[in-house]
PDB file of C-alpha atoms in Angstrom:
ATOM      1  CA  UNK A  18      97.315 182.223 193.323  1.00 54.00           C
ATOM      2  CA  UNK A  19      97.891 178.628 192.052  1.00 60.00           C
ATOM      3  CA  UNK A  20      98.489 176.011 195.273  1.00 72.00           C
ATOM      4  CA  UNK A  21     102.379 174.653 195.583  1.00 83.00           C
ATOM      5  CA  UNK A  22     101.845 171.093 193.879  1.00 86.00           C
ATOM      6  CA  UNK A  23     104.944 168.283 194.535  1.00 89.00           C
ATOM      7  CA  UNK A  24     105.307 165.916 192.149  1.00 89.00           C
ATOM      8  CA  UNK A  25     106.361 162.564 192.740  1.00 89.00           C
ATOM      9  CA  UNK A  26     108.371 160.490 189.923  1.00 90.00           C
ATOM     10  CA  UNK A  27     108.960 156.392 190.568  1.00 88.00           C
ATOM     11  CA  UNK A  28     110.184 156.073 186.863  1.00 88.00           C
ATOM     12  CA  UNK A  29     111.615 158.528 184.407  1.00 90.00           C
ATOM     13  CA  UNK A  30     114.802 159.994 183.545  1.00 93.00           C
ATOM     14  CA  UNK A  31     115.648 161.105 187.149  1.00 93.00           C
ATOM     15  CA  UNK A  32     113.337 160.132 190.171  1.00 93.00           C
ATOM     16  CA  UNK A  33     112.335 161.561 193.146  1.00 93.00           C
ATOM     17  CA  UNK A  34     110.481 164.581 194.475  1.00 93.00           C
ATOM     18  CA  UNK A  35     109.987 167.843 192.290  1.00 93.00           C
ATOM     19  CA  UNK A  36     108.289 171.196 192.778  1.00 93.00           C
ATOM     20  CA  UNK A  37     107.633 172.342 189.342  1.00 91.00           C
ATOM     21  CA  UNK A  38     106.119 170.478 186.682  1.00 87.00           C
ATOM     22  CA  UNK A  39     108.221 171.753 184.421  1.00 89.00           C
ATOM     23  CA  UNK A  40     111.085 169.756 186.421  1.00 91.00           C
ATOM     24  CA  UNK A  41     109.025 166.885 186.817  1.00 88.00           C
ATOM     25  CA  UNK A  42     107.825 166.742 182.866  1.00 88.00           C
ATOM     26  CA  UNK A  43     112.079 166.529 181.817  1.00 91.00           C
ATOM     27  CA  UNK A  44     111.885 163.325 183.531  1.00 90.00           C
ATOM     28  CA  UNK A  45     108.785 161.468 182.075  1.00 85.00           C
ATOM     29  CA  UNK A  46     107.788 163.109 178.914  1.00 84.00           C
ATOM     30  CA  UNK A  47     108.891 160.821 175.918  1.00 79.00           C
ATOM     31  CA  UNK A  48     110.425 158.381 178.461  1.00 81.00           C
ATOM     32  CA  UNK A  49     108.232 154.793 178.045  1.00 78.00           C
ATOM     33  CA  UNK A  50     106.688 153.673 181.023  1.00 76.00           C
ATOM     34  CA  UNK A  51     107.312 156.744 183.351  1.00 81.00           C
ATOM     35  CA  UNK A  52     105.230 156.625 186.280  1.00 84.00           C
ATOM     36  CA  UNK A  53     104.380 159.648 188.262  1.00 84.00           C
ATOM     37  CA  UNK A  54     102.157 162.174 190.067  1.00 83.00           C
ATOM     38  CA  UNK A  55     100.912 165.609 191.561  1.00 83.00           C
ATOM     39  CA  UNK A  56     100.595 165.877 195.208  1.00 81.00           C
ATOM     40  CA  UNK A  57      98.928 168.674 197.267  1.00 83.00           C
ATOM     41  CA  UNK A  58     102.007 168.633 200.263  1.00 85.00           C
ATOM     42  CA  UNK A  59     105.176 167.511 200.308  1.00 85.00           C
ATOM     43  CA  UNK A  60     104.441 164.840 203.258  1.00 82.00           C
ATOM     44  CA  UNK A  61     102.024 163.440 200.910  1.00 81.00           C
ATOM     45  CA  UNK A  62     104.690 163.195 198.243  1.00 84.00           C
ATOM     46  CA  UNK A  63     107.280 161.866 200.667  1.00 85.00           C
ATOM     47  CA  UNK A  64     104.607 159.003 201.865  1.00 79.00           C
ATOM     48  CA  UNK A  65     103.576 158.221 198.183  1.00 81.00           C
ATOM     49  CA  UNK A  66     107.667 158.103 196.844  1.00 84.00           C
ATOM     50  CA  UNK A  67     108.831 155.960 200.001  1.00 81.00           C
ATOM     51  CA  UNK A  68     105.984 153.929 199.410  1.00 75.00           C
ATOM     52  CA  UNK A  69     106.826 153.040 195.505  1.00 78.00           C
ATOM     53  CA  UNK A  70     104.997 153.084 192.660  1.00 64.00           C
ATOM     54  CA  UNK A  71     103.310 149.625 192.848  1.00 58.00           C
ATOM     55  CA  UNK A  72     100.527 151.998 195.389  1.00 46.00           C
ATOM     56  CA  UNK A  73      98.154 151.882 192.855  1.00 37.00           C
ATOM     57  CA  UNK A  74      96.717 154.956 193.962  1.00 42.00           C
ATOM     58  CA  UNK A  75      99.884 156.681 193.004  1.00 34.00           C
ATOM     59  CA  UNK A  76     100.236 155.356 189.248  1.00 37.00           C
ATOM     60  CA  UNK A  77     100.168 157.136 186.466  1.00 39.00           C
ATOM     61  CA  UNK A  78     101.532 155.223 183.188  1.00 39.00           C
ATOM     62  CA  UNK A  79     103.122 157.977 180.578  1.00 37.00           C
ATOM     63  CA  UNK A  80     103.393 155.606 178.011  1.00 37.00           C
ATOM     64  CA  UNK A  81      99.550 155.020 177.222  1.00 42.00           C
ATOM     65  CA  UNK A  82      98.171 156.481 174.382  1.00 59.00           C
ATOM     66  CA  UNK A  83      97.544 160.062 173.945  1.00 73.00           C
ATOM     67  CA  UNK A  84      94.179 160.790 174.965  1.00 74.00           C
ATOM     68  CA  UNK A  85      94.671 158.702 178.055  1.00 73.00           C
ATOM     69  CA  UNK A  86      97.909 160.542 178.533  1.00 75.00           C
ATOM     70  CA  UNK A  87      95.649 163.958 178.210  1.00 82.00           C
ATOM     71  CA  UNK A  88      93.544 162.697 181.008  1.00 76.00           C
ATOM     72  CA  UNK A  89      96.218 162.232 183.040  1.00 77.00           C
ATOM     73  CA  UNK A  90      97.330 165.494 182.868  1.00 82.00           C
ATOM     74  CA  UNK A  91      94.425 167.189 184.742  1.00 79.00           C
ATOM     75  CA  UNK A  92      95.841 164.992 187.937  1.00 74.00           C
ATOM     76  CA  UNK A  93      98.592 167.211 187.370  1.00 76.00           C
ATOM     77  CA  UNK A  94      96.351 170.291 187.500  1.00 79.00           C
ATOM     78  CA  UNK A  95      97.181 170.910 183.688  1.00 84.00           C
ATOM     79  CA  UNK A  96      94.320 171.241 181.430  1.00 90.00           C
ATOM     80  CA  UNK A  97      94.946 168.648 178.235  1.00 93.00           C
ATOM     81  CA  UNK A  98      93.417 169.419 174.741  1.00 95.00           C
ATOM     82  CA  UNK A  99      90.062 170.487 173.996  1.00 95.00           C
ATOM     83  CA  UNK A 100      88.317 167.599 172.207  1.00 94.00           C
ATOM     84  CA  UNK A 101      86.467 167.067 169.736  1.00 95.00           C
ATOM     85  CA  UNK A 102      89.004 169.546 167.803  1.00 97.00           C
ATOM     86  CA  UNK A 103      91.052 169.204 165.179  1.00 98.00           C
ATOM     87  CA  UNK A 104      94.898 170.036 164.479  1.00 97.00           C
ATOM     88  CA  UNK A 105      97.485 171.691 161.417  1.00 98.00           C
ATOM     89  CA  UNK A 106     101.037 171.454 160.866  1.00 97.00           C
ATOM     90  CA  UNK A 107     103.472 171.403 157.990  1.00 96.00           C
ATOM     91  CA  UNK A 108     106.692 169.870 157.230  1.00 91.00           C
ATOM     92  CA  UNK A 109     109.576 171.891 154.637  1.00 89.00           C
ATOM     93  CA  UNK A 110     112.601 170.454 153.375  1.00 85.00           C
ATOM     94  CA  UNK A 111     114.835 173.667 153.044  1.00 82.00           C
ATOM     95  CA  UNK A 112     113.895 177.102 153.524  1.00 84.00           C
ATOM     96  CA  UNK A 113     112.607 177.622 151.267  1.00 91.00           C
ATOM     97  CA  UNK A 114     112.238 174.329 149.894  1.00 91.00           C
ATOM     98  CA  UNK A 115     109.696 171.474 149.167  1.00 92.00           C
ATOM     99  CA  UNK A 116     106.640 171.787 151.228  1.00 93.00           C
ATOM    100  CA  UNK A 117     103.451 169.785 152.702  1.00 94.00           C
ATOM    101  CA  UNK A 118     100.782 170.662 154.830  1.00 96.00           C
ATOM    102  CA  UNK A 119      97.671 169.080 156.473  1.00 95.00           C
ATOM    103  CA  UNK A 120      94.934 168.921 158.974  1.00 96.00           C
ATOM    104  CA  UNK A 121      93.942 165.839 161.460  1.00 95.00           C
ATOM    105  CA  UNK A 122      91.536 165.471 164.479  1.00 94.00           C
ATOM    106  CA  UNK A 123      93.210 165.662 167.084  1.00 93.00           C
ATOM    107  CA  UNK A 124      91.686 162.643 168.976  1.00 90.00           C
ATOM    108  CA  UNK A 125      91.720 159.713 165.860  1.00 88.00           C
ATOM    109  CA  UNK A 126      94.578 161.344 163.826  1.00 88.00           C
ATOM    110  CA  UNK A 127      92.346 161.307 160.800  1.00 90.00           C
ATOM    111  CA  UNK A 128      93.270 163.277 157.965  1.00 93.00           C
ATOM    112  CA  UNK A 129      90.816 166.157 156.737  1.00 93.00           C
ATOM    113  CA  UNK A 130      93.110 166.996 153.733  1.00 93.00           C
ATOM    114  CA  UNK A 131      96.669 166.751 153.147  1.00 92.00           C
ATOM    115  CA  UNK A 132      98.744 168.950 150.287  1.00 93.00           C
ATOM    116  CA  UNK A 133     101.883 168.978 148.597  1.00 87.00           C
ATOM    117  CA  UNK A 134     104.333 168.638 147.707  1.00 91.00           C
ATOM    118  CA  UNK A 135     104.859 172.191 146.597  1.00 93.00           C
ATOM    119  CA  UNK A 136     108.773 173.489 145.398  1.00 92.00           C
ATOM    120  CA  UNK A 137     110.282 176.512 147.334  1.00 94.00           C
ATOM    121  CA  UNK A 138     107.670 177.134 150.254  1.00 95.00           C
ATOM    122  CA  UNK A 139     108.506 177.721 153.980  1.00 96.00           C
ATOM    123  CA  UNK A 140     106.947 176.130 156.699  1.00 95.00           C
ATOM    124  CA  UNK A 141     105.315 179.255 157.725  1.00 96.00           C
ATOM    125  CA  UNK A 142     103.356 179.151 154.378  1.00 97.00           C
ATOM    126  CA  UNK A 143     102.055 175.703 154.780  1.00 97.00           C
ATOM    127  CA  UNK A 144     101.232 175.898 158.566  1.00 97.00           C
ATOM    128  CA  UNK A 145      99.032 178.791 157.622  1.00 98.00           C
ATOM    129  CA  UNK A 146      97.389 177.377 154.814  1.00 98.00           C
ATOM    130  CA  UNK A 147      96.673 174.765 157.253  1.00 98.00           C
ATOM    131  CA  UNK A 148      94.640 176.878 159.525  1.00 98.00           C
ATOM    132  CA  UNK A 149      93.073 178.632 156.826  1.00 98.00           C
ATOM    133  CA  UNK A 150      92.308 175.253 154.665  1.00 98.00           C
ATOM    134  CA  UNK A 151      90.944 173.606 158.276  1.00 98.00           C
ATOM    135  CA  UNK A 152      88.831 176.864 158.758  1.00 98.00           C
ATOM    136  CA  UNK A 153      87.183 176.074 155.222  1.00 98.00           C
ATOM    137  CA  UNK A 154      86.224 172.613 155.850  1.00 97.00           C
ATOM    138  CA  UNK A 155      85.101 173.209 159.121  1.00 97.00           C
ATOM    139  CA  UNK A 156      82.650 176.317 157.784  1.00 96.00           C
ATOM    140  CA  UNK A 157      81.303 173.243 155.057  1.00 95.00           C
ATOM    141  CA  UNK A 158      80.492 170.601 158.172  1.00 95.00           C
ATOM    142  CA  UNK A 159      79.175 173.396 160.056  1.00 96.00           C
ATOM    143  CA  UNK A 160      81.926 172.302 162.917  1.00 97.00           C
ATOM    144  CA  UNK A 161      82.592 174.605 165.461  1.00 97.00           C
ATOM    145  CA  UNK A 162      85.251 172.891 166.989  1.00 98.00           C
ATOM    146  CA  UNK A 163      88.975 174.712 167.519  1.00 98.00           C
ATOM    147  CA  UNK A 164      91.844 174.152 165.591  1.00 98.00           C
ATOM    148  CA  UNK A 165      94.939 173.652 166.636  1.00 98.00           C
ATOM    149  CA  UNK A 166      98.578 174.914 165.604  1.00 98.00           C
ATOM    150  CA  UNK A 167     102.294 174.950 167.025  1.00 94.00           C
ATOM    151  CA  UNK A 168     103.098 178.011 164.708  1.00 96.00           C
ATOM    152  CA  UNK A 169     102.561 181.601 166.447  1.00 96.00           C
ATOM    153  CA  UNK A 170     103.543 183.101 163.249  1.00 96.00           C
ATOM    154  CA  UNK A 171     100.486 181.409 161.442  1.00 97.00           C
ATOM    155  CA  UNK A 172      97.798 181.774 164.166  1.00 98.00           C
ATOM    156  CA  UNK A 173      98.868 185.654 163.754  1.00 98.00           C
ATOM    157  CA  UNK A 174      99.072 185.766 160.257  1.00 98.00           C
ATOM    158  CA  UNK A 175      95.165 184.133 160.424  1.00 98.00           C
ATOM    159  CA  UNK A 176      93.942 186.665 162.654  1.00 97.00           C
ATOM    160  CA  UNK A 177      95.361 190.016 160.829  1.00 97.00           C
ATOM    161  CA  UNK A 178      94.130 187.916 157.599  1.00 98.00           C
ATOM    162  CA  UNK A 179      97.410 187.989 155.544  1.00 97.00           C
ATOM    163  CA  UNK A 180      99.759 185.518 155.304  1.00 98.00           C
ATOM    164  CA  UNK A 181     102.999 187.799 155.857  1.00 96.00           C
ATOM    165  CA  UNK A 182     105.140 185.450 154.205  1.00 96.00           C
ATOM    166  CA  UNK A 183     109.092 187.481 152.691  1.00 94.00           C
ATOM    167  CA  UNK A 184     109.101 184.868 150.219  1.00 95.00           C
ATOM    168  CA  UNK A 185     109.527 185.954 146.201  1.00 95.00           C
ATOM    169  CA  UNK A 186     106.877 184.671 144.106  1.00 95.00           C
ATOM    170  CA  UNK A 187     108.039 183.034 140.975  1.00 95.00           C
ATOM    171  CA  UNK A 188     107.247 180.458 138.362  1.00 95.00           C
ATOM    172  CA  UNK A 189     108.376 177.536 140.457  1.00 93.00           C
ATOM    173  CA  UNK A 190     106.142 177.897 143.578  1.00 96.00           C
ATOM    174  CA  UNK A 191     103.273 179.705 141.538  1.00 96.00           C
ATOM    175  CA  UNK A 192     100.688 177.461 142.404  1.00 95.00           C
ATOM    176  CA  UNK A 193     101.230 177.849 146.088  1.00 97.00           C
ATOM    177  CA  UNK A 194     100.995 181.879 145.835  1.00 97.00           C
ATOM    178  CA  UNK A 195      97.517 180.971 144.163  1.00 97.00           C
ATOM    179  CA  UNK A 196      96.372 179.014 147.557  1.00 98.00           C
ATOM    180  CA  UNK A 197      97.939 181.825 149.569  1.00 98.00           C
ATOM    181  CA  UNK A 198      95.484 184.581 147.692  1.00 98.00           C
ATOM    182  CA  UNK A 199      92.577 182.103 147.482  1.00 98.00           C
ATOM    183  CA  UNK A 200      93.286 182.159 151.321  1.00 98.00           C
ATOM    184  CA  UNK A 201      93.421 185.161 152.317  1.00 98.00           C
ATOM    185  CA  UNK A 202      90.206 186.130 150.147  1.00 98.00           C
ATOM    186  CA  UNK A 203      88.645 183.716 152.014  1.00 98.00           C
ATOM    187  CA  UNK A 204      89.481 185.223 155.439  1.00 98.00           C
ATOM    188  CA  UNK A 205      88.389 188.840 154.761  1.00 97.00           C
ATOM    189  CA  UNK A 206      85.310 187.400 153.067  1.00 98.00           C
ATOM    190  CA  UNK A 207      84.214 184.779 155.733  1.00 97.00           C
ATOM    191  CA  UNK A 208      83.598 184.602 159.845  1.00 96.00           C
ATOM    192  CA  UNK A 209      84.281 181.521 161.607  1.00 97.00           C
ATOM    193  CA  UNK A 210      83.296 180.060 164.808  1.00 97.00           C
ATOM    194  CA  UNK A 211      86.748 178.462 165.363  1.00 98.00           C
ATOM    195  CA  UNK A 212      88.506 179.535 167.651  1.00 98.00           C
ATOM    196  CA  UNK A 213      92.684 178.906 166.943  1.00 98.00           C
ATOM    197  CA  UNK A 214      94.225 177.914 169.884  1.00 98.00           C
ATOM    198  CA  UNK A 215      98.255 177.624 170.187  1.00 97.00           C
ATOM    199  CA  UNK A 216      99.094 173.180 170.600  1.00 96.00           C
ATOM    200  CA  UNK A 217     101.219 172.850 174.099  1.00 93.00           C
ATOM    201  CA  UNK A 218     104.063 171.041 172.705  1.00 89.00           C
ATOM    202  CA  UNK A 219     105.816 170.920 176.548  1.00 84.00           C
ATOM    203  CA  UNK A 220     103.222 169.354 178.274  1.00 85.00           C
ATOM    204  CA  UNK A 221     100.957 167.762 175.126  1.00 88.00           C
ATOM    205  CA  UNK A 222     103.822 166.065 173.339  1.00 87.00           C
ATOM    206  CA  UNK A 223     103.801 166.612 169.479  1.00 87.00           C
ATOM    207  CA  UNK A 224     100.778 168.162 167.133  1.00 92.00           C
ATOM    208  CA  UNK A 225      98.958 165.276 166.092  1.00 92.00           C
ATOM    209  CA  UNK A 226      99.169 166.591 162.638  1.00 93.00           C
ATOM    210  CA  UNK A 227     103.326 167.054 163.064  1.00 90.00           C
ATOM    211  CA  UNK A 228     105.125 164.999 160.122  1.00 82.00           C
ATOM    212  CA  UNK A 229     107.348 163.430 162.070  1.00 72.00           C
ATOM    213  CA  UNK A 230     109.998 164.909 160.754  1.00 54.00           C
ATOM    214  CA  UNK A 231     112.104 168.167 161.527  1.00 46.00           C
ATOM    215  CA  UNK A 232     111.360 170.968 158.809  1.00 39.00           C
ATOM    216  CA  UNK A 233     112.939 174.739 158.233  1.00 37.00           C
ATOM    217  CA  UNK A 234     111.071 177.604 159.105  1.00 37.00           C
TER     218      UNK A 234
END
């Protein structure tokens, strides 16, 4: 059983003392400059939030960037990402509609590939293609490193090797129904090392690989 943790916030969208981290992370996460941190007991909490956040013992800038955000997190007793690995996301304008898709490492945000656009896909599509497309040039590097995705749908659709997509194939998104089958040959015809891990949106912020941009499902 996981000890009570208190969690002390000088600077975010509310201060003050919280019990849950999933209190305390509404207050800081996306919020520049939030300062905060875990405590083992609440006296230690009350000490550290009386005392202000210029103790630089109880610092903890949110605003840094995101691997020194990730390393912050295991103060919190929250384990950040696994690194080296590397991370896959799309972005669809519609549903269906035009879609893109890549992969990144997750520590440098350096592209592996990036495809698209493609006419009348869904984001499911492309997220899985993502995977799939990461698994590829992973097997080519010999890279055993994890990949990482914010789609359940496409992590599943990896593992029963199928993308179970409802769309209608047609002349318009042809092309992409030829990456889907290329996939999925690929899968029953290949093991991997990989392991695909689900990205922690809550307390990781956004995929590296994420488009910035919101996108239909």
């Amino acid at each position: 059983m996981k000890k009570q943790k208190f969690y002390v916030v000088w600077k975010g969208r509310r201060t003050g003392i919280f019990t849950t981290w999933s209190e305390a992370s509404a207050q800081v996460n996306g919020f520049a400059g939030a300062q905060f941190k875990a405590f083992a007991s609440r006296a230690e909490a009350e000490r550290a939030f009386a005392q202000g956040h210029g103790a630089r013992e109880a610092r903890a800038e949110y605003n840094a960037k995101p691997i020194e955000r990730w390393k912050q997190l295991r103060m919190l007793g929250i384990e950040p990402p696994i690194l080296p690995s590397y991370c896959a996301d799309a972005a669809c304008s519609g549903n269906p509609g035009v879609l893109e898709y890549r992969a990144v490492n997750t520590e440098t945000g350096a592209e592996l590939f990036a495809h698209g656009p493609f006419p009348e896909g869904t984001n499911n599509i492309g997220e899985f293609l993502g995977i799939v497309e990461a698994l590829m040039w992973l097997r080519k590097k010999n890279d055993p490193a994890p990949i990482y995705s914010d789609s359940e749908n496409a992590i599943a659709w990896v593992k029963q090797k199928k993308c179970k997509t409802q769309l209608t194939p047609n002349p318009r998104n042809a092309k992409l129904f030829e990456r889907i089958a290329r996939a999925e040959t690929w899968l029953r015809e290949n093991q991997y090392p990989n392991k695909i891990l689900k990205w922690d949106t809550e307390n990781w912020g956004e995929n590296p690989a994420d488009y910035g941009r919101k996108s239909s499902r």
